[in-house]
Short mmCIF file of C-alpha atoms and ligand atoms in Angstrom, two decimals:
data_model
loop_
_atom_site.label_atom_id
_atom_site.label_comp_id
_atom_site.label_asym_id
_atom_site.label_seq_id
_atom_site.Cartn_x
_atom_site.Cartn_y
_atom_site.Cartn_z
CA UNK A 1 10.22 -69.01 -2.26
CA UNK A 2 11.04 -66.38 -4.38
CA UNK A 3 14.30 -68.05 -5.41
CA UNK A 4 12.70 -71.05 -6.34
CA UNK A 5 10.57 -69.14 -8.46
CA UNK A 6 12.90 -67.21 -10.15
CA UNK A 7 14.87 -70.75 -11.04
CA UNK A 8 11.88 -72.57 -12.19
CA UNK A 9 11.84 -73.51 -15.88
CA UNK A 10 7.85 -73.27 -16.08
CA UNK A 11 6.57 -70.17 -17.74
CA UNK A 12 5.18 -67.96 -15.11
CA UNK A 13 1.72 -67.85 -16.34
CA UNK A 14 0.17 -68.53 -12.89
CA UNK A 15 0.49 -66.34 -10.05
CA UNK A 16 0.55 -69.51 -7.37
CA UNK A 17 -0.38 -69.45 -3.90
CA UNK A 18 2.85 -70.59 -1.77
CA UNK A 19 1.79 -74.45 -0.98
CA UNK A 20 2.53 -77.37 -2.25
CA UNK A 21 -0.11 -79.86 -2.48
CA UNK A 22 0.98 -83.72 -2.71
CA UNK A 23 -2.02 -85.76 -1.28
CA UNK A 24 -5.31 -86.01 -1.13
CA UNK A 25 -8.24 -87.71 0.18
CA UNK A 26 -12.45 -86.74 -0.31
CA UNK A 27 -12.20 -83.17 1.07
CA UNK A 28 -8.78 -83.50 2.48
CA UNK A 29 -5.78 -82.44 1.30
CA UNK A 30 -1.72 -82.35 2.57
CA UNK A 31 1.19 -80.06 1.68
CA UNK A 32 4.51 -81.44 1.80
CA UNK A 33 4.85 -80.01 5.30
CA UNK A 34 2.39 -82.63 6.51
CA UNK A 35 -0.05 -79.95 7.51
CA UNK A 36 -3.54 -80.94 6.59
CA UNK A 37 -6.23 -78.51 4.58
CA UNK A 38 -9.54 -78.51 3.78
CA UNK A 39 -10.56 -77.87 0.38
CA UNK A 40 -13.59 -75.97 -0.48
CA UNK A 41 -12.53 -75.28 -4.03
CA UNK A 42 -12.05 -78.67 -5.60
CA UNK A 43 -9.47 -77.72 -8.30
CA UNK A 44 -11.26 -74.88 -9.25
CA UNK A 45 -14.96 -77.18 -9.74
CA UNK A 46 -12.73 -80.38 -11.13
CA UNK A 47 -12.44 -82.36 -8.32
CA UNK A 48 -16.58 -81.95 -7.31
CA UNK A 49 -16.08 -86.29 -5.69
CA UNK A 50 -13.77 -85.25 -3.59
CA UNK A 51 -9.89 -86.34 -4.59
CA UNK A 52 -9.12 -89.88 -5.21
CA UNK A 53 -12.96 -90.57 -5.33
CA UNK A 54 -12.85 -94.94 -4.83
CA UNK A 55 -15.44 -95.58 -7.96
CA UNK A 56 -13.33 -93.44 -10.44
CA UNK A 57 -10.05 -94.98 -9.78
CA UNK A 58 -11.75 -98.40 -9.66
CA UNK A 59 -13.04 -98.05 -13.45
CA UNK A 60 -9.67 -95.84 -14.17
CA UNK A 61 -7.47 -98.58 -12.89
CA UNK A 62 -9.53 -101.02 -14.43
CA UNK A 63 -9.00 -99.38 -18.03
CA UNK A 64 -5.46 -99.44 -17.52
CA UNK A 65 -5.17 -102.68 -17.56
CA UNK A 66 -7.17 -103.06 -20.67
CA UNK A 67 -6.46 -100.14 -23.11
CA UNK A 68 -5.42 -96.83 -23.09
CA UNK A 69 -5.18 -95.15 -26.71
CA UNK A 70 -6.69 -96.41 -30.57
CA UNK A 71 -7.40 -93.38 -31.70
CA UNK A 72 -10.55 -91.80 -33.44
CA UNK A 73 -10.32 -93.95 -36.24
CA UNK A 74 -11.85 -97.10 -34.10
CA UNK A 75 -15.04 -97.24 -32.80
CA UNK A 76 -14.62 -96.74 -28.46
CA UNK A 77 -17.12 -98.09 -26.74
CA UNK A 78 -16.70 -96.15 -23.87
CA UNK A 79 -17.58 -93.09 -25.64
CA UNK A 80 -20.76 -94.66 -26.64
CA UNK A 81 -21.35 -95.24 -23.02
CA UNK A 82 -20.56 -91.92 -22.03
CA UNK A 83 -22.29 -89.85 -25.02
CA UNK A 84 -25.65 -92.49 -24.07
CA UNK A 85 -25.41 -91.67 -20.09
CA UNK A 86 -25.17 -87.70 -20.89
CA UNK A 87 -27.80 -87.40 -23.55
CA UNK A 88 -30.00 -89.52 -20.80
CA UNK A 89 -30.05 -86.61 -18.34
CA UNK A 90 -30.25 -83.68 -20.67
CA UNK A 91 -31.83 -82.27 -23.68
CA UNK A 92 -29.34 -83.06 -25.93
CA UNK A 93 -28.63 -85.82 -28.10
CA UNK A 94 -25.25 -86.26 -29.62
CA UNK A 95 -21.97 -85.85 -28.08
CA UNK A 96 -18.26 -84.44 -29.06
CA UNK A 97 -15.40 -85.42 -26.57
CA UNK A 98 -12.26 -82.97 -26.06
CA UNK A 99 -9.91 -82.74 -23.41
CA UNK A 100 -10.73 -79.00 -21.83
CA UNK A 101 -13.08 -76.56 -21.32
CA UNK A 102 -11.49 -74.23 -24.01
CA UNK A 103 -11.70 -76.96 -26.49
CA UNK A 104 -15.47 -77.51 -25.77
CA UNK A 105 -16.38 -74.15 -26.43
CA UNK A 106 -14.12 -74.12 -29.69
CA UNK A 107 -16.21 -77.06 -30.66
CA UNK A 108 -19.35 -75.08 -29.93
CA UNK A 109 -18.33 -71.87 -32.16
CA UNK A 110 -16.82 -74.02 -35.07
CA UNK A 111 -20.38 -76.13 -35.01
CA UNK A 112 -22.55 -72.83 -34.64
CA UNK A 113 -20.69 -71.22 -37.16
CA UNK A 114 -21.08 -74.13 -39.58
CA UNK A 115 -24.61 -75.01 -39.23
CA UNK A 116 -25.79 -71.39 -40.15
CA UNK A 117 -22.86 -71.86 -43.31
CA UNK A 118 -23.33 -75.40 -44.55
CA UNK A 119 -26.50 -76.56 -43.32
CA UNK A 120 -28.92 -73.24 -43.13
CA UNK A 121 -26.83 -71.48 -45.99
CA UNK A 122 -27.27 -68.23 -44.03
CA UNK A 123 -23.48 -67.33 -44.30
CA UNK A 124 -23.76 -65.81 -40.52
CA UNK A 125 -20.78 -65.91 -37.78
CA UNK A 126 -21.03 -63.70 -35.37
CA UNK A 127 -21.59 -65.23 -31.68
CA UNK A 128 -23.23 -62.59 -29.24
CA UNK A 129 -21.31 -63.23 -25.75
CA UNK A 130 -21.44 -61.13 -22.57
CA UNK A 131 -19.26 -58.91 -20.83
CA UNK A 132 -17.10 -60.75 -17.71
CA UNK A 133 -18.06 -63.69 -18.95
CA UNK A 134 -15.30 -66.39 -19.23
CA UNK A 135 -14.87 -68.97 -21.88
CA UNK A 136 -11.19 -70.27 -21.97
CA UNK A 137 -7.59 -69.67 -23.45
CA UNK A 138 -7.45 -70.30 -27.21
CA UNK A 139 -7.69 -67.40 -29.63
CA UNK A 140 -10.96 -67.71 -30.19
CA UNK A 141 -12.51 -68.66 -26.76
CA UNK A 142 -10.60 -66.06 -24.78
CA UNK A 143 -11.88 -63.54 -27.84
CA UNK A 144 -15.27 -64.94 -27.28
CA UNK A 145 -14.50 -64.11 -23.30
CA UNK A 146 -15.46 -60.88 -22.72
CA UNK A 147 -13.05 -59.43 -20.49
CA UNK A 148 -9.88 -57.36 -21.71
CA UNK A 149 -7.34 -58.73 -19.76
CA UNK A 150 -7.77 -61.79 -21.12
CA UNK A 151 -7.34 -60.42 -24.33
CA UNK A 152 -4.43 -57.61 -23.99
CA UNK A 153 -1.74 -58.82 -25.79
CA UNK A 154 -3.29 -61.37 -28.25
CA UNK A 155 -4.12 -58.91 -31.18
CA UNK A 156 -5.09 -59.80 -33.92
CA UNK A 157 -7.96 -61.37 -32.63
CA UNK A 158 -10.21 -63.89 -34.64
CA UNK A 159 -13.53 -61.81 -35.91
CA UNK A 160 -17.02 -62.40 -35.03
CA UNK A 161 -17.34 -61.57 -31.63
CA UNK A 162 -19.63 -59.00 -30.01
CA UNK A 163 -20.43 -58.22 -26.28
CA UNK A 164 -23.45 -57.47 -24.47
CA UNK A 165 -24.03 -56.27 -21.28
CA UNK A 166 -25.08 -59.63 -18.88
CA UNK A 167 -28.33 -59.31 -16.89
CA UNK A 168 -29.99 -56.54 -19.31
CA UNK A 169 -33.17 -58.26 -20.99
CA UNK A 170 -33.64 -54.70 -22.85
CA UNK A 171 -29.99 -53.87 -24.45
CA UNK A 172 -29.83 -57.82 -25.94
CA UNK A 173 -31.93 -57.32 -29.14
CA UNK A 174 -29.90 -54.21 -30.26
CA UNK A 175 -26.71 -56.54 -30.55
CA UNK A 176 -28.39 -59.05 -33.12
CA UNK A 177 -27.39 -58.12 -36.86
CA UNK A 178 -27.80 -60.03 -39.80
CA UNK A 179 -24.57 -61.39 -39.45
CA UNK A 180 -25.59 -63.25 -36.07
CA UNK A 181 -25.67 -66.82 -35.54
CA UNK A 182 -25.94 -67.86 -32.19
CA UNK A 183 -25.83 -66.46 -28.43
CA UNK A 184 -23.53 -67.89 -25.93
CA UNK A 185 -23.47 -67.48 -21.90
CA UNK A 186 -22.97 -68.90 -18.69
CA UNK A 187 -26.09 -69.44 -16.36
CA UNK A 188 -23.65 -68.33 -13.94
CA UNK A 189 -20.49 -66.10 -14.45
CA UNK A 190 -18.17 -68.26 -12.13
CA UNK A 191 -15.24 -66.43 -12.75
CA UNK A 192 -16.89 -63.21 -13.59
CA UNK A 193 -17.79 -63.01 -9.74
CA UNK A 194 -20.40 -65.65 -9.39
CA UNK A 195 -22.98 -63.60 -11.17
CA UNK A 196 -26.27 -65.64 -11.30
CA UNK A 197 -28.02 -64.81 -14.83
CA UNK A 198 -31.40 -63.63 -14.07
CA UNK A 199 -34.62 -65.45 -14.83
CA UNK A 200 -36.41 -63.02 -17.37
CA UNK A 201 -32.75 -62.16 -18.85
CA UNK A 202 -32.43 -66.02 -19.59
CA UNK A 203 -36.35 -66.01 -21.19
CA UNK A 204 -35.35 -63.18 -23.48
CA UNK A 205 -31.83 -64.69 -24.16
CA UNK A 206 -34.02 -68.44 -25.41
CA UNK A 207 -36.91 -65.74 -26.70
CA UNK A 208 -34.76 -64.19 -28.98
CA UNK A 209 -32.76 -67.25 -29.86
CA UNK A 210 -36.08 -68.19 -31.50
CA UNK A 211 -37.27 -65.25 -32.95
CA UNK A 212 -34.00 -64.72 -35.28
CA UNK A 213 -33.18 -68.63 -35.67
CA UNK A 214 -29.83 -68.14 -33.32
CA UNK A 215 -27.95 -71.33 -31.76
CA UNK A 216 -28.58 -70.77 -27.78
CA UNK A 217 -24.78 -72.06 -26.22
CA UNK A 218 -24.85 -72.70 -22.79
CA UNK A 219 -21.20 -73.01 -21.40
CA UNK A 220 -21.12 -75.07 -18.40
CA UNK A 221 -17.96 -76.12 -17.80
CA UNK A 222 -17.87 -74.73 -14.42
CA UNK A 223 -21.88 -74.94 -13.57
CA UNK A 224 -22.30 -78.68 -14.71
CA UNK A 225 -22.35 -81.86 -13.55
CA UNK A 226 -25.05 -81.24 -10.38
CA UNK A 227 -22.64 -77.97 -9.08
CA UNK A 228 -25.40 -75.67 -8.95
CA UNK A 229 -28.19 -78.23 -7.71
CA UNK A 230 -29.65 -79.40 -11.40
CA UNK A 231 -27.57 -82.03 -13.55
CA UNK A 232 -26.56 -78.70 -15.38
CA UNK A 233 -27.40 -74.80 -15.08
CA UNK A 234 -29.67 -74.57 -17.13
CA UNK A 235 -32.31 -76.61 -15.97
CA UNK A 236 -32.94 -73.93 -13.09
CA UNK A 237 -34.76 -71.58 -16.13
CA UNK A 238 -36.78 -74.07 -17.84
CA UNK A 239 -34.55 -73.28 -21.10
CA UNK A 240 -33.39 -76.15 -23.64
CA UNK A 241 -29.97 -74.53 -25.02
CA UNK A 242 -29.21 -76.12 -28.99
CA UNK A 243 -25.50 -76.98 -27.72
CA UNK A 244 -23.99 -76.91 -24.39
CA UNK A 245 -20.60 -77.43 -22.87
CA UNK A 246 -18.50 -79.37 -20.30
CA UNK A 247 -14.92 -80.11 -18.64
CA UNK A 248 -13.87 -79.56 -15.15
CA UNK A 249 -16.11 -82.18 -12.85
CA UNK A 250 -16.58 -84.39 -15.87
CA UNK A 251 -14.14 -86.47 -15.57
CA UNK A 252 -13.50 -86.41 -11.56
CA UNK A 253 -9.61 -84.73 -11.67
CA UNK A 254 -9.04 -87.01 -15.36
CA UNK A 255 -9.00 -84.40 -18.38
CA UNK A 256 -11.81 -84.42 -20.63
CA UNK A 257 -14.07 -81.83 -22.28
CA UNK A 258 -17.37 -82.16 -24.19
CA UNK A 259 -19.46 -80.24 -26.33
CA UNK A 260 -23.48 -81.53 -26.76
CA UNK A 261 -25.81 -80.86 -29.01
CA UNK A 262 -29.66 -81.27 -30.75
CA UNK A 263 -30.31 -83.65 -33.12
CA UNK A 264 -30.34 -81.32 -35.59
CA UNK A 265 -27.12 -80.02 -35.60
CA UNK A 266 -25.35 -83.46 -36.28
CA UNK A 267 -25.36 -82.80 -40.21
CA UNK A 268 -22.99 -79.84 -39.49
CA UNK A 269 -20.30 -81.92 -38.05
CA UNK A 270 -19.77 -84.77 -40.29
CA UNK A 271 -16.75 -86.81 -40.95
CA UNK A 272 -13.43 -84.29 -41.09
CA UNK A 273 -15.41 -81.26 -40.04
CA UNK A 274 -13.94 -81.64 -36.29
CA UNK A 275 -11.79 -83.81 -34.94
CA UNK A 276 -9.10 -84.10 -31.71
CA UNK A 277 -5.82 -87.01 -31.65
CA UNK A 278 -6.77 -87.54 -27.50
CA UNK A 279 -10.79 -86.48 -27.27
CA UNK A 280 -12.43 -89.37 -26.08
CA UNK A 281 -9.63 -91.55 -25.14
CA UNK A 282 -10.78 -95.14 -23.18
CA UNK A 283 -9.20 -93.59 -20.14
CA UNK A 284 -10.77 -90.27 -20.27
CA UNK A 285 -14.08 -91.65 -21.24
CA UNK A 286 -13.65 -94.32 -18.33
CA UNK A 287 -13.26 -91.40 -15.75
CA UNK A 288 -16.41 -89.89 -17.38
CA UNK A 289 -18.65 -92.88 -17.13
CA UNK A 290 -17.71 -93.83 -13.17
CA UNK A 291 -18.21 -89.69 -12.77
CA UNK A 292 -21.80 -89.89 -14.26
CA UNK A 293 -22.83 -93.01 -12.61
CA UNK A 294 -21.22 -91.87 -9.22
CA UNK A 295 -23.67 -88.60 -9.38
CA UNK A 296 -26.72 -90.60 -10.27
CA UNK A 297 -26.45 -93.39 -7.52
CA UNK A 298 -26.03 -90.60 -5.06
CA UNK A 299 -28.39 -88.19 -6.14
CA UNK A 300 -25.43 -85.82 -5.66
CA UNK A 301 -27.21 -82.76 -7.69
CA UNK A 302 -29.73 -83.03 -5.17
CA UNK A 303 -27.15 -83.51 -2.30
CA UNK A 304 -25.33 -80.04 -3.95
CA UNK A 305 -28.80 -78.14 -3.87
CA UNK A 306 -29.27 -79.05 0.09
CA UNK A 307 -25.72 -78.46 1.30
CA UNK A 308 -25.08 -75.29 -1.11
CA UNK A 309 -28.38 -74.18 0.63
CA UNK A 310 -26.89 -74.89 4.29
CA UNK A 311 -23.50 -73.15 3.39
CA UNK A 312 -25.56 -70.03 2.18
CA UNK A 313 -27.51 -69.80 5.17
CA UNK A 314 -24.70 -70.32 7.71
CA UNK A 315 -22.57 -68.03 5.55
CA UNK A 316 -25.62 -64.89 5.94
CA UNK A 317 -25.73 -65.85 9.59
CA UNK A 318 -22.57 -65.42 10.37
CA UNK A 319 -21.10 -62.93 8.37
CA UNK A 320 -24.59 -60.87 8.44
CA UNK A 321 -23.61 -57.23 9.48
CA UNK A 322 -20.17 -57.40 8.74
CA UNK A 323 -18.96 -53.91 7.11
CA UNK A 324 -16.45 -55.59 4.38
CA UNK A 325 -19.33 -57.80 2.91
CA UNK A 326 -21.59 -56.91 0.22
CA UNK A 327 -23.76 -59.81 -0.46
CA UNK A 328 -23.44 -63.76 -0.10
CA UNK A 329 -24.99 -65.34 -3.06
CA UNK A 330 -25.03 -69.11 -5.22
CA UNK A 331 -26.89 -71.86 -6.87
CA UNK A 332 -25.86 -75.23 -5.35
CA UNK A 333 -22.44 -75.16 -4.11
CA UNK A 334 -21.46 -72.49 -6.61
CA UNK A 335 -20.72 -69.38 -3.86
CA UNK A 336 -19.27 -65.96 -3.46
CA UNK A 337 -19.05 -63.74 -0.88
CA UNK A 338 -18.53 -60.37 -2.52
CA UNK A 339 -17.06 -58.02 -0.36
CA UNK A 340 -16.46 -53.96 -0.72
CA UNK A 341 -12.62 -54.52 -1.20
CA UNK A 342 -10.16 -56.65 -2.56
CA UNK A 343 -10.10 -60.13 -0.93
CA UNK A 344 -6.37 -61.26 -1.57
CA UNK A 345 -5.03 -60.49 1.82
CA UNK A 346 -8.15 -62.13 3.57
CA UNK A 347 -7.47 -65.16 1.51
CA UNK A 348 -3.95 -65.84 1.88
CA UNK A 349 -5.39 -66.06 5.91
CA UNK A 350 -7.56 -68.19 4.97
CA UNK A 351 -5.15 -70.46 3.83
CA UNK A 352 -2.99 -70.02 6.55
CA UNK A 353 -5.86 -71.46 8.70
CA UNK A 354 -6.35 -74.50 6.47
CA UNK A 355 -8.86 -73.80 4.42
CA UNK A 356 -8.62 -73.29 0.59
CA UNK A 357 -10.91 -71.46 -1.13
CA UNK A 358 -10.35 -69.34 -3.73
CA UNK A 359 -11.46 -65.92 -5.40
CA UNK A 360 -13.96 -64.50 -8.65
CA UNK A 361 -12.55 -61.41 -9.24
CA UNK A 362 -10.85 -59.20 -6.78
CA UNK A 363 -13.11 -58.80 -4.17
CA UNK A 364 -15.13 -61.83 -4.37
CA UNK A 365 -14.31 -65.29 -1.93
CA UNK A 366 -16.32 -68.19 -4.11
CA UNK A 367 -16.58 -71.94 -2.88
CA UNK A 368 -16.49 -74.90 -4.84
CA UNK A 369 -16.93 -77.55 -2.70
CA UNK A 370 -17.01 -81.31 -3.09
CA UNK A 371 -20.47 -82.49 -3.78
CA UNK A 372 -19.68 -85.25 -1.26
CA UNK A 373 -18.74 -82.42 1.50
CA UNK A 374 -20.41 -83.15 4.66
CA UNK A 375 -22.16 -80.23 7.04
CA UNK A 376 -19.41 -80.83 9.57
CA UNK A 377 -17.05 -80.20 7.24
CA UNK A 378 -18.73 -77.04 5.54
CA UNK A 379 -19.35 -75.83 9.64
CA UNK A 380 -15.57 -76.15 10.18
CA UNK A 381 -14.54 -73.81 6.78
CA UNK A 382 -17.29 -71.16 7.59
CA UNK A 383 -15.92 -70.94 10.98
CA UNK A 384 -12.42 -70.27 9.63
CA UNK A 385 -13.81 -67.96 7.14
CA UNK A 386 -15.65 -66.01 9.77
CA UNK A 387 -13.34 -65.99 12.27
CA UNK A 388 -10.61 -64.29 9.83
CA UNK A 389 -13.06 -61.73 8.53
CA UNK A 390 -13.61 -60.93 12.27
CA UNK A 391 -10.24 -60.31 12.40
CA UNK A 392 -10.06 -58.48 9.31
CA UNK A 393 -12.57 -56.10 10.00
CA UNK A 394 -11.09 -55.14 13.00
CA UNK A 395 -7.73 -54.41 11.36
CA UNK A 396 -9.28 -52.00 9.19
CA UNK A 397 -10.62 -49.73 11.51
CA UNK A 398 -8.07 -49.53 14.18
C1 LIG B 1 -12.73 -73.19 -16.68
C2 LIG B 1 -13.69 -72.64 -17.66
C3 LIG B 1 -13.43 -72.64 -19.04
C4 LIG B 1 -12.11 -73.10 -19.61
O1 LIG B 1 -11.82 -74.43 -19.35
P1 LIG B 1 -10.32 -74.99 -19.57
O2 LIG B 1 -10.45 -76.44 -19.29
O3 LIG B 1 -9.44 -74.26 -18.62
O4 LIG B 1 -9.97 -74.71 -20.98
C5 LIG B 1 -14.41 -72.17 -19.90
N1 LIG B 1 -15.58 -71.72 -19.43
C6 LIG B 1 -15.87 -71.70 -18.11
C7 LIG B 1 -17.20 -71.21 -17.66
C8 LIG B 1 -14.94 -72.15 -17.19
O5 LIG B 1 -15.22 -72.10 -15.87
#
C-alpha cells in the first residue's frame, strides 16, 4: 500500500482509507477483493438512493441519448423542471445551478453581498458564520468555514468574515456591525461533529436577521434533500432562510450544486452578475429531477425521520453504559456517536467488519445512511458497531 501511494501521480490531498471500491448496488458495495460492505455513509450524504438507484439512471441514460451540453446561453428545460420541483417544496422561489457544494455557497456570499451593494445600496459585506462550521474549499468558502485547519496555509484570505460561537443565543448580537450583511449556518454542523443547532439559538439567529435587515443563509448541502427527516433542515425550526444551499444528495452520485433564493433577491443576480460553463447541464439537471421525484413518490423524508429514529434508539440501547461514549445524537439519518477519545482506530475495525461509516471530527462515528436503508440492514451495522466497541472497551482497560 504504501508503495502504491508513494507512486501515485494524484496529489495527496486525501488521507484514504485502504479499500478500493468498484461496485455498487442500494446499500451494497464491493472492493476489488470481492468482499462485500455495507455502507452507512453514502459518499459522505451523496449517494442518500442508495448507489445505482434504477429511476436516476433511467432518466440519466435517457438524457444521454438526447443531449448532453448547450451551454448557458440556451434556454434548458430541464433546469426549468428542476428550479419548478425545488421551489415547490420550499420557501424559495428562484434557483442557481452549480456543480458543488463550495460553489453553492460562493453563489450565496456573491448574491448576499450584492443585494445589500446594488439593490439595498447599504455598501455592507461582512457574513457572520460560526465556529466548526464547514462550508467548502474555495478561498472564500473555506474562509467563510470557521475552522483553522482549513484555513492554515491559504493566507491572504478574502475579507469579510467573522465567527461566532454556534449554539450561544446571547454572544450573536455583539458580532453584528454596520458592515454586516447576512448570517450564514448549518442547522446541523455535519462535519463539525454533528452538532444540532438549538431551537431558541435558530429563533434569535431569524430574530436578528430581521431586526438589522441581514440575509439568513442556510447551508444545506449535507442536511438537505429529506437527510434529517424534513425536505431540508430548516423546516425542523419553523424558520424561512432568504437563500439556502445544496449539492451532495441532489443529484443521486451525478455532480450538481444549487443555491435558492426569495423572490426578492432575483434583481441582484441579473444577466453577467453570476454565471458557471457546466451549472445546470441536461445531464446534471436530469439526475436532479429523477432525485426529486424519487423522494416525493416515496415519501423518503418521512421514511429518513422513522428509520433515523430506529437507528438512534437501537444505537442508545446498545451502546448505553459504555465508558468510551459520550452521547448518541441526530435528526433523520444524520448521526454521531461522540465518544471521549479519538475514533480512528475503532473505525478502521469497523471497516474491517464490513461496515463503512465514517467520522465528524476525531472522536465522533456519524452515519449517513441511504434513505432507502432497510431496519435489517441498519440492525446488521449497529451490531458490527457494537460488537467492535465491546471489544474496544475492553482493550483499553486491560
Ligand atoms: C460537503 C459540504 C460542503 C462542500 O461541498 P463540496 O461539494 O465538497 O464543495 C459545504 N457545506 C457543507 C455543510 C458540506 O457538508
Amino acid at each position: 500500500m504504501g508503495e502504491a501511494s508513494n507512486k501515485s501521480s494524484l496529489f495527496p490531498t486525501y488521507a484514504r482509507y485502504p479499500i478500493t471500491l468498484v461496485k455498487g448496488e442500494g446499500s451494497r458495495l464491493w472492493d476489488d477483493t470481492g468482499k462485500c460492505y455495507l455502507d452507512l455513509m453514502s459518499g459522505l450524504a451523496v449517494t442518500s438512493l442508495g448507489h445505482s438507484p434504477a429511476q436516476v439512471k433511467k432518466k440519466l441514460v435517457a438524457q444521454l441519448d438526447d443531449l448532453w451540453h448547450v451551454s448557458n446561453l440556451f434556454h434548458i428545460p430541464n433546469q426549468e423542471k428542476l428550479a419548478k420541483l425545488l421551489t415547490d417544496v420550499s420557501c424559495a422561489d428562484a434557483v442557481f445551478f452549480c456543480n458543488s457544494g463550495a460553489e453553492a455557497n460562493e453563489a450565496a456570499i456573491k448574491l448576499a453581498r450584492r443585494y445589500h451593494q446594488k439593490v439595498l445600496g447599504t455598501g455592507r459585506y461582512e457574513i457572520i458564520t460560526f465556529r466548526q462550521s464547514f462550508h467548502g474549499r474555495t478561498l472564500a468558502t473555506l474562509t467563510a468555514t470557521g475552522q483553522e485547519k482549513v484555513q492554515e496555509g491559504f493566507q491572504p484570505l478574502p475579507q469579510g468574515f467573522v465567527y461566532a460561537p454556534f449554539n450561544d443565543a446571547s454572544a450573536l448580537s455583539g458580532y453584528i456591525t454596520d458592515k454586516t450583511c447576512a448570517i450564514m449556518l448549518e442547522m446541523v454542523q455535519a462535519e463539525g461533529g454533528v452538532r444540532i443547532a438549538e431551537p431558541e439559538f435558530v429563533q434569535e439567529v431569524a430574530r436578528l436577521c430581521k431586526e438589522h435587515n441581514l440575509l439568513l443563509i442556510v447551508d444545506e448541502i449535507q442536511t438537505g434533500m429529506g437527510r434529517t427527516g424534513k425536505w431540508f433542515a430548516h423546516e425542523h425550526y419553523g424558520i424561512e432562510p432568504d437563500i439556502f444551499t445544496l449539492a451532495k444528495a441532489l443529484g443521486s452520485g451525478f455532480p450538481i450544486g444549487a443555491m435558492l433564493g426569495k423572490e426578492k433577491l432575483k434583481e441582484a443576480f441579473g444577466a453577467g452578475s453570476h454565471g458557471s460553463t457546466f451549472g445546470g447541464t441536461p445531464i446534471a439537471t436530469a439526475a436532479g429531477i429523477a432525485t426529486v421525484e424519487t423522494l416525493l413518490e416515496g415519501k423518503l423524508s418521512e421514511r429518513a425521520a422513522e428509520m433515523g429514529q430506529y437507528a438512534m434508539n437501537r444505537l442508545r440501547e446498545e451502546l448505553n453504559g459504555h465508558p468510551l461514549v459520550k452521547e448518541v445524537r441526530g435528526l433523520g439519518l444524520l448521526i454521531g456517536i461522540e465518544c471521549h477519545e479519538p475514533v480512528a482506530d475503532i473505525l478502521a475495525k469497523i471497516h474491517e467488519q464490513g461496515v463503512l461509516v465514517v467520522s465528524a471530527g476525531p472522536n465522533v462515528i456519524r452515519l449517513l445512511p441511504s434513505l432507502l436503508v432497510t431496519k435489517e440492514e441498519l440492525d446488521e451495522g449497529i451490531a458490527v458497531i457494537s460488537k467492535v466497541m465491546a471489544g474496544y472497551s475492553l482493550a483499553v482497560k486491560e
